[in-house]
CSV table of C-alpha atoms and ligand atoms in Angstrom, one decimal:
chain,number,residue,atom,x,y,z
A,1,UNK,CA,144.5,-229.2,-58.2
A,2,UNK,CA,141.2,-228.1,-56.7
A,3,UNK,CA,139.1,-225.8,-58.9
A,4,UNK,CA,139.5,-222.3,-57.7
A,5,UNK,CA,136.4,-220.2,-57.8
A,6,UNK,CA,137.0,-216.5,-57.4
A,7,UNK,CA,135.4,-215.0,-54.3
A,8,UNK,CA,133.3,-212.6,-56.3
A,9,UNK,CA,131.4,-215.6,-57.8
A,10,UNK,CA,131.6,-217.9,-54.8
A,11,UNK,CA,130.1,-215.2,-52.6
A,12,UNK,CA,127.4,-213.8,-54.8
A,13,UNK,CA,124.4,-213.3,-52.5
A,14,UNK,CA,121.5,-215.6,-53.1
A,15,UNK,CA,119.0,-213.7,-51.1
A,16,UNK,CA,118.3,-210.0,-50.4
A,17,UNK,CA,119.4,-210.3,-46.8
A,18,UNK,CA,122.9,-211.0,-48.0
A,19,UNK,CA,123.2,-207.9,-50.2
A,20,UNK,CA,125.3,-205.3,-48.6
A,21,UNK,CA,124.8,-201.5,-48.6
A,22,UNK,CA,121.7,-201.4,-50.9
A,23,UNK,CA,118.9,-201.6,-48.2
A,24,UNK,CA,116.8,-198.9,-49.9
A,25,UNK,CA,116.7,-201.1,-53.0
A,26,UNK,CA,116.4,-204.5,-51.4
A,27,UNK,CA,113.6,-203.4,-49.1
A,28,UNK,CA,111.6,-201.8,-51.9
A,29,UNK,CA,112.0,-204.8,-54.2
A,30,UNK,CA,111.1,-207.3,-51.5
A,31,UNK,CA,108.0,-205.4,-50.6
A,32,UNK,CA,107.0,-205.1,-54.2
A,33,UNK,CA,107.3,-208.8,-54.7
A,34,UNK,CA,105.5,-209.7,-51.5
A,35,UNK,CA,102.6,-207.5,-52.4
A,36,UNK,CA,102.5,-208.5,-56.1
A,37,UNK,CA,103.3,-204.9,-57.1
A,38,UNK,CA,106.5,-205.4,-59.0
A,39,UNK,CA,106.7,-203.3,-62.2
A,40,UNK,CA,107.3,-205.2,-65.4
A,41,UNK,CA,110.2,-203.0,-66.4
A,42,UNK,CA,112.9,-202.2,-64.0
A,43,UNK,CA,116.1,-200.2,-64.5
A,44,UNK,CA,119.1,-200.8,-62.2
A,45,UNK,CA,121.6,-197.9,-62.4
A,46,UNK,CA,124.9,-197.6,-60.6
A,47,UNK,CA,128.6,-198.2,-60.8
A,48,UNK,CA,130.0,-201.6,-61.5
A,49,UNK,CA,130.4,-204.3,-58.9
A,50,UNK,CA,127.7,-203.0,-56.5
A,51,UNK,CA,125.1,-205.8,-56.9
A,52,UNK,CA,122.9,-204.9,-59.9
A,53,UNK,CA,123.2,-208.3,-61.6
A,54,UNK,CA,123.0,-210.0,-58.2
A,55,UNK,CA,119.7,-208.3,-57.3
A,56,UNK,CA,118.3,-209.0,-60.8
A,57,UNK,CA,118.9,-212.7,-60.3
A,58,UNK,CA,117.4,-212.6,-56.8
A,59,UNK,CA,114.3,-210.9,-58.1
A,60,UNK,CA,114.1,-213.5,-60.9
A,61,UNK,CA,114.3,-216.4,-58.4
A,62,UNK,CA,111.9,-214.9,-55.9
A,63,UNK,CA,109.0,-214.1,-58.2
A,64,UNK,CA,109.1,-217.7,-59.5
A,65,UNK,CA,109.4,-219.0,-56.0
A,66,UNK,CA,112.5,-221.0,-57.0
A,67,UNK,CA,114.7,-222.5,-54.4
A,68,UNK,CA,116.9,-219.7,-53.1
A,69,UNK,CA,119.9,-221.9,-52.7
A,70,UNK,CA,120.1,-222.9,-56.4
A,71,UNK,CA,122.8,-220.6,-57.8
A,72,UNK,CA,121.6,-220.4,-61.3
A,73,UNK,CA,118.1,-221.4,-62.2
A,74,UNK,CA,118.4,-220.7,-65.8
A,75,UNK,CA,115.0,-222.1,-66.8
A,76,UNK,CA,113.2,-218.8,-66.7
A,77,UNK,CA,116.1,-216.3,-66.6
A,78,UNK,CA,117.5,-214.9,-69.8
A,79,UNK,CA,120.5,-212.7,-69.7
A,80,UNK,CA,121.7,-210.6,-72.5
A,81,UNK,CA,124.9,-208.7,-72.3
A,82,UNK,CA,124.2,-205.6,-74.5
A,83,UNK,CA,127.9,-204.7,-74.4
A,84,UNK,CA,128.6,-207.5,-76.9
A,85,UNK,CA,125.2,-208.2,-78.3
A,86,UNK,CA,123.9,-204.8,-79.2
A,87,UNK,CA,122.4,-205.3,-82.7
A,88,UNK,CA,118.8,-205.3,-83.9
A,89,UNK,CA,119.2,-209.0,-84.6
A,90,UNK,CA,120.1,-209.7,-81.0
A,91,UNK,CA,117.1,-207.8,-79.7
A,92,UNK,CA,114.8,-209.5,-82.3
A,93,UNK,CA,115.9,-212.9,-81.1
A,94,UNK,CA,115.1,-211.8,-77.6
A,95,UNK,CA,111.7,-210.5,-78.6
A,96,UNK,CA,110.9,-213.8,-80.3
A,97,UNK,CA,111.5,-215.6,-77.1
A,98,UNK,CA,109.3,-213.3,-75.1
A,99,UNK,CA,106.3,-214.5,-77.1
A,100,UNK,CA,106.2,-217.9,-75.5
A,101,UNK,CA,104.9,-218.2,-72.0
A,102,UNK,CA,107.1,-219.9,-69.4
A,103,UNK,CA,106.9,-223.7,-69.1
A,104,UNK,CA,107.7,-223.7,-65.4
A,105,UNK,CA,107.0,-221.1,-62.8
A,106,UNK,CA,105.0,-217.9,-63.5
A,107,UNK,CA,107.5,-215.5,-65.0
A,108,UNK,CA,110.1,-215.2,-67.6
A,109,UNK,CA,112.7,-212.7,-66.5
A,110,UNK,CA,115.0,-210.9,-69.0
A,111,UNK,CA,118.1,-209.3,-67.7
A,112,UNK,CA,119.7,-206.9,-70.2
A,113,UNK,CA,123.1,-205.8,-68.9
A,114,UNK,CA,124.7,-202.5,-70.0
A,115,UNK,CA,121.5,-201.6,-71.8
A,116,UNK,CA,122.9,-198.2,-72.8
A,117,UNK,CA,125.1,-200.0,-75.3
A,118,UNK,CA,122.2,-201.1,-77.5
A,119,UNK,CA,122.3,-199.5,-80.9
A,120,UNK,CA,119.7,-197.0,-81.8
A,121,UNK,CA,117.8,-199.3,-84.0
A,122,UNK,CA,118.0,-202.1,-81.4
A,123,UNK,CA,116.5,-199.6,-78.8
A,124,UNK,CA,113.6,-198.8,-81.1
A,125,UNK,CA,112.9,-202.4,-81.9
A,126,UNK,CA,112.8,-203.1,-78.1
A,127,UNK,CA,110.5,-200.2,-77.2
A,128,UNK,CA,107.2,-201.7,-78.2
A,129,UNK,CA,107.9,-204.9,-76.2
A,130,UNK,CA,108.9,-202.9,-73.2
A,131,UNK,CA,105.7,-200.8,-73.5
A,132,UNK,CA,103.3,-203.7,-73.7
A,133,UNK,CA,105.0,-206.8,-72.4
A,134,UNK,CA,103.0,-210.0,-72.0
A,135,UNK,CA,101.9,-210.5,-68.4
A,136,UNK,CA,104.5,-213.2,-67.6
A,137,UNK,CA,107.5,-211.1,-68.8
A,138,UNK,CA,109.6,-209.0,-66.5
A,139,UNK,CA,112.5,-206.9,-67.9
A,140,UNK,CA,115.4,-205.9,-65.7
A,141,UNK,CA,117.7,-203.5,-67.5
A,142,UNK,CA,121.0,-202.6,-65.9
A,143,UNK,CA,123.4,-199.8,-66.7
A,144,UNK,CA,126.5,-198.1,-65.4
A,145,UNK,CA,125.7,-195.0,-67.5
A,146,UNK,CA,122.1,-193.9,-66.9
A,147,UNK,CA,122.6,-190.7,-68.8
A,148,UNK,CA,123.2,-192.7,-72.0
A,149,UNK,CA,119.8,-194.5,-71.7
A,150,UNK,CA,117.3,-192.8,-74.0
A,151,UNK,CA,114.4,-191.0,-72.3
A,152,UNK,CA,111.8,-193.2,-74.0
A,153,UNK,CA,113.3,-196.2,-72.2
A,154,UNK,CA,113.7,-194.3,-68.9
A,155,UNK,CA,110.1,-193.2,-68.8
A,156,UNK,CA,108.9,-196.8,-69.2
A,157,UNK,CA,110.9,-198.2,-66.3
A,158,UNK,CA,110.8,-198.1,-62.6
A,159,UNK,CA,114.3,-196.8,-61.7
A,160,UNK,CA,116.5,-198.1,-58.9
A,161,UNK,CA,119.8,-196.2,-58.2
A,162,UNK,CA,122.4,-198.4,-56.6
A,163,UNK,CA,125.0,-196.9,-54.2
A,164,UNK,CA,128.7,-197.2,-54.2
A,165,UNK,CA,129.5,-199.4,-51.3
A,166,UNK,CA,131.1,-197.8,-48.3
A,167,UNK,CA,134.6,-198.7,-47.2
A,168,UNK,CA,133.3,-200.0,-43.8
A,169,UNK,CA,130.8,-202.2,-45.6
A,170,UNK,CA,133.3,-203.6,-48.0
A,171,UNK,CA,135.8,-204.4,-45.2
A,172,UNK,CA,133.1,-206.1,-43.2
A,173,UNK,CA,132.2,-208.3,-46.1
A,174,UNK,CA,135.8,-209.1,-46.7
A,175,UNK,CA,136.2,-210.1,-43.1
A,176,UNK,CA,133.2,-212.5,-43.5
A,177,UNK,CA,134.8,-214.1,-46.5
A,178,UNK,CA,138.1,-214.4,-44.8
A,179,UNK,CA,136.5,-216.1,-41.8
A,180,UNK,CA,134.5,-218.5,-44.0
A,181,UNK,CA,137.7,-219.4,-45.8
A,182,UNK,CA,139.7,-219.6,-42.6
A,183,UNK,CA,142.2,-217.0,-43.8
A,184,UNK,CA,144.0,-214.9,-41.2
A,185,UNK,CA,143.9,-211.2,-41.9
A,186,UNK,CA,144.8,-207.9,-40.2
A,187,UNK,CA,141.8,-205.6,-40.0
A,188,UNK,CA,143.9,-202.7,-41.3
A,189,UNK,CA,144.8,-204.8,-44.4
A,190,UNK,CA,141.1,-205.3,-45.2
A,191,UNK,CA,140.5,-201.7,-44.7
A,192,UNK,CA,143.2,-200.8,-47.3
A,193,UNK,CA,141.8,-203.2,-49.8
A,194,UNK,CA,138.3,-201.8,-49.2
A,195,UNK,CA,139.6,-198.3,-49.9
A,196,UNK,CA,141.4,-199.4,-53.0
A,197,UNK,CA,138.1,-201.0,-54.2
A,198,UNK,CA,136.7,-197.5,-54.6
A,199,UNK,CA,133.1,-198.4,-53.9
A,200,UNK,CA,132.9,-201.6,-55.9
A,201,UNK,CA,132.5,-204.8,-53.8
A,202,UNK,CA,133.5,-206.9,-56.7
A,203,UNK,CA,136.8,-205.1,-57.0
A,204,UNK,CA,137.3,-205.5,-53.3
A,205,UNK,CA,136.8,-209.3,-53.5
A,206,UNK,CA,139.2,-209.6,-56.5
A,207,UNK,CA,142.0,-207.6,-54.8
A,208,UNK,CA,141.4,-209.7,-51.7
A,209,UNK,CA,141.9,-212.9,-53.8
A,210,UNK,CA,145.1,-211.6,-55.2
A,211,UNK,CA,146.4,-210.7,-51.7
A,212,UNK,CA,145.5,-214.2,-50.4
A,213,UNK,CA,147.4,-215.8,-53.3
A,214,UNK,CA,150.4,-213.6,-52.6
A,215,UNK,CA,150.4,-214.5,-48.9
A,216,UNK,CA,150.3,-218.2,-49.8
A,217,UNK,CA,148.8,-219.6,-46.7
A,218,UNK,CA,150.2,-217.0,-44.3
A,219,UNK,CA,148.3,-214.1,-42.8
A,220,UNK,CA,147.3,-211.2,-45.1
A,221,UNK,CA,149.1,-208.2,-43.5
A,222,UNK,CA,148.8,-204.5,-43.7
A,223,UNK,CA,152.5,-204.2,-44.9
A,224,UNK,CA,152.0,-206.8,-47.7
A,225,UNK,CA,148.9,-205.0,-49.0
A,226,UNK,CA,150.7,-201.6,-48.9
A,227,UNK,CA,153.5,-203.0,-50.9
A,228,UNK,CA,151.5,-205.0,-53.3
A,229,UNK,CA,149.0,-202.2,-54.1
A,230,UNK,CA,151.7,-199.6,-54.0
A,231,UNK,CA,149.9,-197.5,-51.5
A,232,UNK,CA,151.7,-194.9,-49.4
A,233,UNK,CA,151.6,-195.9,-45.7
A,234,UNK,CA,149.6,-193.1,-44.0
A,235,UNK,CA,152.1,-193.2,-41.1
A,236,UNK,CA,154.2,-191.0,-43.4
A,237,UNK,CA,151.6,-188.3,-43.1
A,238,UNK,CA,151.6,-188.5,-39.3
A,239,UNK,CA,155.4,-188.1,-39.3
A,240,UNK,CA,155.3,-185.1,-41.8
A,241,UNK,CA,152.7,-183.4,-39.6
A,242,UNK,CA,154.9,-184.1,-36.5
A,243,UNK,CA,157.7,-182.2,-38.3
A,244,UNK,CA,155.4,-179.4,-39.3
A,245,UNK,CA,154.2,-179.0,-35.7
A,246,UNK,CA,157.8,-178.6,-34.5
A,247,UNK,CA,158.2,-175.9,-37.1
A,248,UNK,CA,160.9,-177.9,-38.7
A,249,UNK,CA,161.1,-178.4,-42.4
A,250,UNK,CA,164.1,-180.8,-42.4
A,251,UNK,CA,162.2,-183.9,-41.5
A,252,UNK,CA,159.3,-183.4,-43.9
A,253,UNK,CA,161.8,-182.8,-46.7
A,254,UNK,CA,163.7,-186.0,-45.9
A,255,UNK,CA,160.4,-187.9,-45.7
A,256,UNK,CA,159.3,-186.5,-49.1
A,257,UNK,CA,162.7,-187.6,-50.6
A,258,UNK,CA,162.2,-191.1,-49.2
A,259,UNK,CA,158.6,-191.3,-50.6
A,260,UNK,CA,159.7,-190.1,-54.1
A,261,UNK,CA,162.6,-192.6,-54.1
A,262,UNK,CA,160.1,-195.4,-53.4
A,263,UNK,CA,158.5,-194.5,-56.7
A,264,UNK,CA,155.4,-192.6,-55.4
A,265,UNK,CA,154.2,-189.6,-57.2
A,266,UNK,CA,154.6,-186.1,-55.7
A,267,UNK,CA,151.1,-185.1,-56.7
A,268,UNK,CA,149.6,-188.1,-54.9
A,269,UNK,CA,151.6,-187.2,-51.9
A,270,UNK,CA,150.3,-183.7,-51.7
A,271,UNK,CA,146.7,-184.9,-52.3
A,272,UNK,CA,147.2,-187.5,-49.6
A,273,UNK,CA,148.6,-185.0,-47.2
A,274,UNK,CA,145.5,-182.8,-47.8
A,275,UNK,CA,143.3,-185.7,-47.0
A,276,UNK,CA,145.2,-186.3,-43.8
A,277,UNK,CA,144.9,-182.7,-42.8
A,278,UNK,CA,141.2,-182.8,-43.5
A,279,UNK,CA,140.9,-185.9,-41.4
A,280,UNK,CA,142.7,-184.1,-38.6
A,281,UNK,CA,140.1,-181.3,-38.9
A,282,UNK,CA,137.1,-183.6,-38.8
A,283,UNK,CA,138.5,-185.6,-35.9
A,284,UNK,CA,138.5,-182.4,-33.7
A,285,UNK,CA,134.8,-182.7,-33.2
A,286,UNK,CA,133.0,-185.8,-32.0
A,287,UNK,CA,130.1,-185.1,-34.4
A,288,UNK,CA,132.3,-185.0,-37.5
A,289,UNK,CA,134.7,-187.8,-36.6
A,290,UNK,CA,132.3,-190.3,-38.1
A,291,UNK,CA,133.0,-188.7,-41.5
A,292,UNK,CA,136.4,-190.4,-41.4
A,293,UNK,CA,136.6,-193.7,-43.1
A,294,UNK,CA,139.5,-195.3,-41.2
A,295,UNK,CA,139.8,-198.3,-38.8
A,296,UNK,CA,139.2,-197.7,-35.1
A,297,UNK,CA,142.9,-198.0,-34.1
A,298,UNK,CA,143.8,-195.3,-36.6
A,299,UNK,CA,141.0,-193.0,-35.3
A,300,UNK,CA,142.8,-192.8,-32.0
A,301,UNK,CA,146.0,-191.7,-33.8
A,302,UNK,CA,144.1,-189.0,-35.5
A,303,UNK,CA,142.6,-187.9,-32.2
A,304,UNK,CA,146.0,-187.6,-30.6
A,305,UNK,CA,147.5,-185.6,-33.4
A,306,UNK,CA,144.6,-183.3,-33.9
A,307,UNK,CA,144.5,-182.5,-30.2
A,308,UNK,CA,147.9,-180.9,-30.7
A,309,UNK,CA,146.9,-178.8,-33.7
A,310,UNK,CA,145.0,-175.6,-33.8
A,311,UNK,CA,142.2,-175.5,-36.4
A,312,UNK,CA,143.4,-172.3,-37.8
A,313,UNK,CA,146.8,-173.8,-38.4
A,314,UNK,CA,145.3,-176.8,-40.1
A,315,UNK,CA,143.3,-174.5,-42.4
A,316,UNK,CA,146.5,-172.6,-43.3
A,317,UNK,CA,148.2,-175.9,-44.1
A,318,UNK,CA,145.3,-177.1,-46.1
A,319,UNK,CA,145.2,-174.0,-48.2
A,320,UNK,CA,148.9,-174.2,-48.9
A,321,UNK,CA,148.5,-177.9,-49.9
A,322,UNK,CA,145.5,-177.0,-52.0
A,323,UNK,CA,147.5,-174.3,-53.9
A,324,UNK,CA,150.2,-176.8,-54.6
A,325,UNK,CA,147.7,-179.3,-55.9
A,326,UNK,CA,146.2,-176.8,-58.3
A,327,UNK,CA,149.6,-175.7,-59.6
A,328,UNK,CA,151.2,-179.1,-59.8
A,329,UNK,CA,150.3,-180.0,-63.4
A,330,UNK,CA,151.6,-176.8,-64.9
A,331,UNK,CA,154.8,-176.6,-62.8
A,332,UNK,CA,158.2,-177.1,-64.5
A,333,UNK,CA,159.8,-178.2,-61.3
A,334,UNK,CA,157.2,-180.3,-59.5
A,335,UNK,CA,159.5,-181.5,-56.8
A,336,UNK,CA,160.5,-178.0,-55.8
A,337,UNK,CA,156.8,-177.0,-55.8
A,338,UNK,CA,156.0,-179.7,-53.2
A,339,UNK,CA,159.2,-178.9,-51.2
A,340,UNK,CA,158.2,-175.2,-51.2
A,341,UNK,CA,154.7,-176.1,-49.9
A,342,UNK,CA,156.2,-178.1,-47.1
A,343,UNK,CA,158.6,-175.3,-46.1
A,344,UNK,CA,155.8,-172.8,-46.2
A,345,UNK,CA,153.7,-175.1,-43.9
A,346,UNK,CA,156.6,-175.5,-41.5
A,347,UNK,CA,157.0,-171.8,-41.1
A,348,UNK,CA,153.5,-170.4,-41.4
A,349,UNK,CA,153.2,-170.2,-37.7
A,350,UNK,CA,156.2,-168.0,-37.1
A,351,UNK,CA,155.0,-165.7,-40.0
A,352,UNK,CA,151.8,-165.2,-38.1
A,353,UNK,CA,153.5,-164.8,-34.7
A,354,UNK,CA,155.7,-162.1,-36.2
A,355,UNK,CA,152.6,-160.2,-37.2
A,356,UNK,CA,153.8,-160.1,-40.8
A,357,UNK,CA,157.0,-158.3,-39.9
A,358,UNK,CA,160.0,-159.3,-42.0
A,359,UNK,CA,161.8,-162.1,-40.2
A,360,UNK,CA,165.1,-161.1,-38.7
A,361,UNK,CA,168.4,-162.6,-39.7
A,362,UNK,CA,168.6,-164.1,-36.3
A,363,UNK,CA,165.2,-165.6,-36.6
A,364,UNK,CA,166.0,-167.1,-40.0
A,365,UNK,CA,169.2,-168.8,-38.7
A,366,UNK,CA,167.2,-170.4,-35.9
A,367,UNK,CA,164.6,-171.8,-38.2
A,368,UNK,CA,167.1,-173.3,-40.6
A,369,UNK,CA,168.9,-175.2,-37.9
B,1,LIG,N1,125.9,-205.2,-52.6
B,1,LIG,C1,126.6,-206.3,-52.6
B,1,LIG,N2,126.4,-207.2,-51.6
B,1,LIG,C2,127.1,-208.3,-51.6
B,1,LIG,N3,128.0,-208.7,-52.6
B,1,LIG,C3,128.1,-207.9,-53.6
B,1,LIG,C4,127.4,-206.7,-53.7
B,1,LIG,N4,127.8,-206.1,-54.8
B,1,LIG,C5,128.6,-206.9,-55.5
B,1,LIG,N5,128.9,-208.0,-54.7
B,1,LIG,C6,129.8,-209.0,-55.1
B,1,LIG,O1,130.4,-208.7,-56.3
B,1,LIG,C7,130.0,-209.7,-57.3
B,1,LIG,C8,129.6,-208.9,-58.6
B,1,LIG,O2,128.4,-208.2,-58.3
B,1,LIG,P1,127.4,-207.9,-59.5
B,1,LIG,O3,126.0,-207.9,-58.9
B,1,LIG,O4,127.6,-208.7,-60.7
B,1,LIG,O5,127.7,-206.4,-59.8
B,1,LIG,P2,127.2,-205.4,-60.9
B,1,LIG,O6,126.6,-204.2,-60.2
B,1,LIG,O7,128.4,-205.0,-61.7
B,1,LIG,O8,126.2,-206.1,-61.7
B,1,LIG,C9,128.9,-210.5,-56.7
B,1,LIG,O9,129.0,-211.8,-57.2
B,1,LIG,C10,129.2,-210.4,-55.2
B,1,LIG,O10,130.2,-211.3,-54.8
B,2,LIG,MG1,126.4,-206.7,-63.8
């Protein structure tokens, strides 16, 4: 059997131009290196899986002028994972190494990952080295929790804040990988994976690998990803809103039943519905439509449905959904709470039309049917 290398490792960028969604950082770093103005202590902050370690390794290779294509040039790069090596001993070992100038290249680069995990005494042992490092030493510290890094370290570092990666950037990157691997994929499937990745490109690639394994040589489809990731198909929300627009609560209630029977959670449903309503609102204006992170084909569906819906109605629905969301956790009968919200939404229009007058018996009969 061929050795399988996970995509997150196989597609680790080897140059700044391949790093996605961190232009503010890659540009600054590149300029600093080109003009010999790189600080000796850098701190990379940001969520996991967004390119911190990747950029640290690129910096290390570039300042030594090493061949870009060599994946690991470990000669002058020392990595310490502070999550598992956080004692004073570990730091002392590192400081001992720092004393010796590099044998090859100009710089020794020390990458300390999850630096906030260092023990207090380890931090203190490290401070002096960080303050007065030998000219050939560069320290790149990385952390997912900047607020846990002590101020004395923060003030000695040049700080780079990494972004979460946008859904569109993740899905574009997944598409590239799919093309390179000659794997057939539906664009909407990649989009779902990208959403599930929640800003972390590494997670996006891992989920992608899983889906590819599942599809075993066939195309990766939207439906398969929905099922595997247990994501609610957003088509349900379009159908619920169609029902609400017809001032009919029967269809939304039946849909809710179907969704709950599939094992989805009522709270997630109401939060998802709110998101859908918000998407309808922003798609009513060409200037806000770009705030929506959905594939092009889906945008059109939103445009169609939002054209049929008055903004004031959307706002009323949103506030009912929001109330339901707030009360959900404390409710004894959560299903009823969601059902009630749907019924209110279905009939909120006629309440307004009737100018607040109590509905007649005749009117009620009509609505129920
Ligand atoms: N900004 C990015 N551009 C391209 N690939 C990325 C990016 N961020 C993460 N990746 C992918 O995820 C993997 C892990 O990224 P890494 O740099 O180790 O993340 P972390 O921020 O947790 O250190 C990389 O090998 C690469 O495949
Ligand atoms: Mg890392």
